[in-house]
Amino acid sequence: MGHLLVRLSLAQVSLSMKEYSDRGNTNEFHVYSLKNVAVPRWISGKVSGDRPPPCSYNTLTLVDTRRAVMFGGNTKTGRVNDIYVMTLDGMNVNFEKMKKYGPWPKKRSSHAACVLNYDQEYPQLLMTGGLDENAQALGDLWLLSVDHGMWIKIRDHETYLHRWRPSMSCVSCAEKTASVLVFGGVDKDGHKQSLTTVLEFKLVDNSGEVPEWIMDDAVVLGANSDRSLSVFAESVQAVEDDGVYFIPELNKSYT
């Protein structure tokens, strides 16, 4: 059963999926309310729009304070590559299915995604890996302009991305730079990985058009956690910004 949690404003939203029982998938929608209640509680909100089918192993990624993007997953008919933009209104939610045009990622499940430029103009969804329709590991990297519904393929068949069920987090995002950490997962041969990869991005202006994130560098750190932390800290220090970068998993900050 897929069970995904994202935090939107002061409510925590669970999209766990229920309607069919053939695979144990569901498409229920529940809100765990932390706002204006004496005791936090679960609320079954009203769902409108293009409700997704029951699925599992999809991603649901927060892109601003009221929207999240759902991509891919495993459904009754197999793996899909559909996109749904979820908008929260109080305890209710609306889903809008994005129309497909132009380049588009393959159908997949067990992939990873994160957002660049959270809660700012032109949020973009970064997505990698997963299993295709033939249960083969994918090694591509895609960037979605959430507001324009356009995908850009950044990399294809990269060895350091060839895995499924990895984790991916944007661990620092300055005005024009971002660092993304990809960790773990299972490789194409079915072996669990402790590989850590840092992807560096920079924002490029396009002569008055929407600015575009491009990948500037990729650093594969390997399995040595002390060395990984040291190299990653150095990469964060190199970002030209005076902000503080926080890594929740490590509970450490770098300034």
GROMACS .gro file of C-alpha atoms in nm:
model
  255
    1MET     CA    1   0.000   0.000   0.000
    2GLY     CA    2   0.134   0.345  -0.085
    3HIS     CA    3   0.116   0.596   0.195
    4LEU     CA    4   0.255   0.943   0.130
    5LEU     CA    5   0.275   1.242   0.360
    6VAL     CA    6   0.342   1.604   0.273
    7ARG     CA    7   0.314   1.914   0.485
    8LEU     CA    8   0.104   2.197   0.344
    9SER     CA    9   0.078   2.519   0.550
   10LEU     CA   10  -0.035   2.411   0.896
   11ALA     CA   11  -0.200   2.090   0.788
   12GLN     CA   12  -0.041   1.756   0.720
   13VAL     CA   13  -0.190   1.577   0.421
   14SER     CA   14  -0.202   1.203   0.366
   15LEU     CA   15  -0.277   1.062   0.022
   16SER     CA   16  -0.289   0.688   0.075
   17MET     CA   17  -0.509   0.565  -0.214
   18LYS     CA   18  -0.814   0.332  -0.180
   19GLU     CA   19  -1.081   0.209  -0.417
   20TYR     CA   20  -0.964  -0.123  -0.556
   21SER     CA   21  -0.834  -0.413  -0.351
   22ASP     CA   22  -0.662  -0.620  -0.621
   23ARG     CA   23  -0.316  -0.488  -0.526
   24GLY     CA   24  -0.399  -0.338  -0.191
   25ASN     CA   25  -0.376   0.013  -0.341
   26THR     CA   26  -0.602   0.293  -0.227
   27ASN     CA   27  -0.685   0.652  -0.323
   28GLU     CA   28  -0.833   0.786  -0.003
   29PHE     CA   29  -0.750   1.140   0.098
   30HIS     CA   30  -0.711   1.250   0.461
   31VAL     CA   31  -0.589   1.567   0.631
   32TYR     CA   32  -0.416   1.559   0.966
   33SER     CA   33  -0.514   1.899   1.101
   34LEU     CA   34  -0.271   2.094   1.321
   35LYS     CA   35  -0.452   2.426   1.289
   36ASN     CA   36  -0.730   2.579   1.502
   37VAL     CA   37  -0.805   2.258   1.688
   38ALA     CA   38  -0.740   2.179   2.053
   39VAL     CA   39  -0.643   1.824   1.967
   40PRO     CA   40  -0.486   1.738   1.629
   41ARG     CA   41  -0.703   1.492   1.438
   42TRP     CA   42  -0.755   1.323   1.104
   43ILE     CA   43  -1.022   1.470   0.875
   44SER     CA   44  -1.153   1.314   0.554
   45GLY     CA   45  -1.156   1.612   0.323
   46LYS     CA   46  -1.365   1.658   0.009
   47VAL     CA   47  -1.187   1.560  -0.313
   48SER     CA   48  -1.270   1.734  -0.642
   49GLY     CA   49  -1.131   1.742  -0.994
   50ASP     CA   50  -0.935   1.460  -1.159
   51ARG     CA   51  -0.905   1.215  -0.872
   52PRO     CA   52  -0.605   0.983  -0.931
   53PRO     CA   53  -0.666   0.608  -0.951
   54PRO     CA   54  -0.550   0.388  -0.662
   55CYS     CA   55  -0.174   0.347  -0.686
   56SER     CA   56   0.146   0.283  -0.495
   57TYR     CA   57   0.517   0.369  -0.522
   58ASN     CA   58   0.439   0.711  -0.670
   59THR     CA   59   0.590   1.040  -0.553
   60LEU     CA   60   0.398   1.330  -0.399
   61THR     CA   61   0.617   1.639  -0.376
   62LEU     CA   62   0.537   1.969  -0.209
   63VAL     CA   63   0.612   2.259  -0.446
   64ASP     CA   64   0.472   2.554  -0.248
   65THR     CA   65   0.254   2.616   0.057
   66ARG     CA   66  -0.064   2.486  -0.106
   67ARG     CA   67   0.036   2.265  -0.398
   68ALA     CA   68   0.196   1.925  -0.441
   69VAL     CA   69   0.277   1.725  -0.754
   70MET     CA   70   0.199   1.354  -0.780
   71PHE     CA   71   0.390   1.159  -1.047
   72GLY     CA   72   0.401   0.799  -1.168
   73GLY     CA   73   0.336   0.492  -0.959
   74ASN     CA   74   0.193   0.143  -0.988
   75THR     CA   75  -0.181   0.109  -1.064
   76LYS     CA   76  -0.428  -0.169  -1.142
   77THR     CA   77  -0.317  -0.159  -1.506
   78GLY     CA   78   0.058  -0.129  -1.439
   79ARG     CA   79   0.310   0.154  -1.409
   80VAL     CA   80   0.207   0.503  -1.521
   81ASN     CA   81   0.368   0.839  -1.597
   82ASP     CA   82   0.073   1.066  -1.523
   83ILE     CA   83   0.105   1.396  -1.335
   84TYR     CA   84  -0.156   1.534  -1.098
   85VAL     CA   85  -0.126   1.877  -0.940
   86MET     CA   86  -0.287   1.871  -0.596
   87THR     CA   87  -0.415   2.201  -0.452
   88LEU     CA   88  -0.521   2.222  -0.088
   89ASP     CA   89  -0.808   2.451   0.014
   90GLY     CA   90  -0.863   2.428   0.387
   91MET     CA   91  -0.937   2.062   0.454
   92ASN     CA   92  -1.039   1.993   0.092
   93VAL     CA   93  -0.827   1.911  -0.209
   94ASN     CA   94  -0.853   1.947  -0.585
   95PHE     CA   95  -0.659   1.735  -0.835
   96GLU     CA   96  -0.582   1.847  -1.189
   97LYS     CA   97  -0.434   1.598  -1.433
   98MET     CA   98  -0.161   1.756  -1.645
   99LYS     CA   99  -0.188   1.714  -2.022
  100LYS     CA  100   0.105   1.541  -2.189
  101TYR     CA  101   0.296   1.713  -2.466
  102GLY     CA  102   0.657   1.737  -2.572
  103PRO     CA  103   0.927   1.517  -2.415
  104TRP     CA  104   0.788   1.303  -2.133
  105PRO     CA  105   0.947   1.056  -1.888
  106LYS     CA  106   0.879   0.684  -1.922
  107LYS     CA  107   0.617   0.512  -1.709
  108ARG     CA  108   0.771   0.420  -1.375
  109SER     CA  109   0.736   0.350  -1.004
  110SER     CA  110   0.974   0.354  -0.705
  111HIS     CA  111   1.144   0.670  -0.835
  112ALA     CA  112   1.246   0.982  -0.640
  113ALA     CA  113   1.159   1.351  -0.670
  114CYS     CA  114   1.223   1.684  -0.501
  115VAL     CA  115   1.151   2.049  -0.575
  116LEU     CA  116   1.389   2.328  -0.671
  117ASN     CA  117   1.285   2.682  -0.577
  118TYR     CA  118   1.026   2.580  -0.316
  119ASP     CA  119   0.749   2.837  -0.259
  120GLN     CA  120   0.907   3.081  -0.505
  121GLU     CA  121   0.831   3.183  -0.862
  122TYR     CA  122   0.861   2.905  -1.119
  123PRO     CA  123   0.892   2.596  -0.891
  124GLN     CA  124   1.049   2.302  -1.075
  125LEU     CA  125   1.025   1.933  -0.995
  126LEU     CA  126   1.339   1.721  -1.024
  127MET     CA  127   1.279   1.347  -1.080
  128THR     CA  128   1.510   1.048  -1.124
  129GLY     CA  129   1.530   0.669  -1.136
  130GLY     CA  130   1.268   0.408  -1.062
  131LEU     CA  131   1.152   0.093  -1.240
  132ASP     CA  132   1.009   0.100  -1.594
  133GLU     CA  133   0.724  -0.112  -1.735
  134ASN     CA  134   0.958  -0.411  -1.760
  135ALA     CA  135   1.079  -0.370  -1.400
  136GLN     CA  136   1.419  -0.246  -1.524
  137ALA     CA  137   1.604   0.023  -1.330
  138LEU     CA  138   1.612   0.367  -1.492
  139GLY     CA  139   1.908   0.607  -1.480
  140ASP     CA  140   1.758   0.927  -1.620
  141LEU     CA  141   1.708   1.273  -1.468
  142TRP     CA  142   1.420   1.505  -1.560
  143LEU     CA  143   1.312   1.858  -1.465
  144LEU     CA  144   0.946   1.967  -1.477
  145SER     CA  145   0.829   2.328  -1.494
  146VAL     CA  146   0.525   2.291  -1.269
  147ASP     CA  147   0.348   2.605  -1.391
  148HIS     CA  148   0.405   2.531  -1.762
  149GLY     CA  149   0.377   2.150  -1.764
  150MET     CA  150   0.698   2.104  -1.962
  151TRP     CA  151   0.963   1.838  -1.899
  152ILE     CA  152   1.334   1.873  -1.984
  153LYS     CA  153   1.558   1.565  -1.988
  154ILE     CA  154   1.884   1.654  -1.812
  155ARG     CA  155   2.061   1.316  -1.814
  156ASP     CA  156   2.000   0.967  -1.955
  157HIS     CA  157   2.150   0.626  -1.865
  158GLU     CA  158   2.381   0.767  -1.597
  159THR     CA  159   2.549   0.494  -1.391
  160TYR     CA  160   2.538   0.698  -1.071
  161LEU     CA  161   2.159   0.744  -1.108
  162HIS     CA  162   2.076   0.391  -1.222
  163ARG     CA  163   1.870   0.281  -0.922
  164TRP     CA  164   1.522   0.252  -0.779
  165ARG     CA  165   1.382   0.351  -0.439
  166PRO     CA  166   1.656   0.611  -0.374
  167SER     CA  167   1.598   0.920  -0.164
  168MET     CA  168   1.648   1.266  -0.315
  169SER     CA  169   1.643   1.599  -0.130
  170CYS     CA  170   1.726   1.956  -0.217
  171VAL     CA  171   1.949   2.032   0.081
  172SER     CA  172   2.041   2.388  -0.016
  173CYS     CA  173   1.880   2.640  -0.246
  174ALA     CA  174   2.018   2.991  -0.284
  175GLU     CA  175   1.900   3.261  -0.522
  176LYS     CA  176   2.066   3.108  -0.827
  177THR     CA  177   2.219   2.780  -0.706
  178ALA     CA  178   2.092   2.453  -0.561
  179SER     CA  179   2.245   2.133  -0.424
  180VAL     CA  180   2.055   1.804  -0.443
  181LEU     CA  181   2.152   1.491  -0.250
  182VAL     CA  182   2.067   1.147  -0.394
  183PHE     CA  183   2.126   0.857  -0.156
  184GLY     CA  184   2.082   0.482  -0.148
  185GLY     CA  185   1.832   0.273  -0.341
  186VAL     CA  186   1.866  -0.054  -0.530
  187ASP     CA  187   2.079  -0.087  -0.845
  188LYS     CA  188   1.986  -0.259  -1.172
  189ASP     CA  189   2.129  -0.588  -1.045
  190GLY     CA  190   1.913  -0.581  -0.732
  191HIS     CA  191   2.190  -0.479  -0.489
  192LYS     CA  192   2.119  -0.227  -0.218
  193GLN     CA  193   2.331   0.088  -0.252
  194SER     CA  194   2.488   0.325  -0.001
  195LEU     CA  195   2.609   0.553  -0.280
  196THR     CA  196   2.574   0.928  -0.221
  197THR     CA  197   2.563   1.170  -0.513
  198VAL     CA  198   2.555   1.551  -0.497
  199LEU     CA  199   2.398   1.724  -0.798
  200GLU     CA  200   2.479   2.094  -0.837
  201PHE     CA  201   2.240   2.323  -1.025
  202LYS     CA  202   2.247   2.686  -1.129
  203LEU     CA  203   1.969   2.915  -1.249
  204VAL     CA  204   2.019   3.068  -1.592
  205ASP     CA  205   1.820   3.364  -1.726
  206ASN     CA  206   1.675   3.317  -2.075
  207SER     CA  207   1.644   3.671  -2.214
  208GLY     CA  208   1.324   3.763  -2.039
  209GLU     CA  209   1.174   3.413  -2.054
  210VAL     CA  210   1.126   3.182  -1.756
  211PRO     CA  211   1.466   3.117  -1.587
  212GLU     CA  212   1.596   2.763  -1.632
  213TRP     CA  213   1.778   2.537  -1.386
  214ILE     CA  214   2.070   2.354  -1.548
  215MET     CA  215   2.295   2.090  -1.394
  216ASP     CA  216   2.641   2.230  -1.330
  217ASP     CA  217   2.815   1.932  -1.170
  218ALA     CA  218   2.769   1.583  -1.024
  219VAL     CA  219   2.989   1.450  -0.743
  220VAL     CA  220   2.972   1.079  -0.652
  221LEU     CA  221   3.081   1.043  -0.290
  222GLY     CA  222   3.064   0.668  -0.237
  223ALA     CA  223   2.977   0.482   0.080
  224ASN     CA  224   3.221   0.639   0.330
  225SER     CA  225   2.990   0.855   0.540
  226ASP     CA  226   3.267   1.066   0.700
  227ARG     CA  227   3.421   1.140   0.362
  228SER     CA  228   3.075   1.203   0.213
  229LEU     CA  229   2.994   1.456   0.484
  230SER     CA  230   3.330   1.631   0.440
  231VAL     CA  231   3.303   1.659   0.062
  232PHE     CA  232   2.941   1.767   0.078
  233ALA     CA  233   3.021   2.034   0.336
  234GLU     CA  234   3.291   2.167   0.104
  235SER     CA  235   3.047   2.174  -0.187
  236VAL     CA  236   2.796   2.368   0.020
  237GLN     CA  237   3.063   2.612   0.135
  238ALA     CA  238   3.145   2.680  -0.229
  239VAL     CA  239   2.794   2.805  -0.305
  240GLU     CA  240   2.803   3.182  -0.343
  241ASP     CA  241   2.545   3.269  -0.081
  242ASP     CA  242   2.550   3.372   0.284
  243GLY     CA  243   2.258   3.152   0.390
  244VAL     CA  244   2.252   2.858   0.630
  245TYR     CA  245   2.227   2.508   0.482
  246PHE     CA  246   2.056   2.247   0.695
  247ILE     CA  247   2.069   1.871   0.648
  248PRO     CA  248   1.778   1.724   0.850
  249GLU     CA  249   1.904   1.364   0.831
  250LEU     CA  250   2.240   1.462   0.981
  251ASN     CA  251   2.108   1.735   1.214
  252LYS     CA  252   2.397   1.961   1.118
  253SER     CA  253   2.419   2.315   0.977
  254TYR     CA  254   2.681   2.485   0.763
  255THR     CA  255   2.714   2.861   0.730
   0.00000   0.00000   0.00000
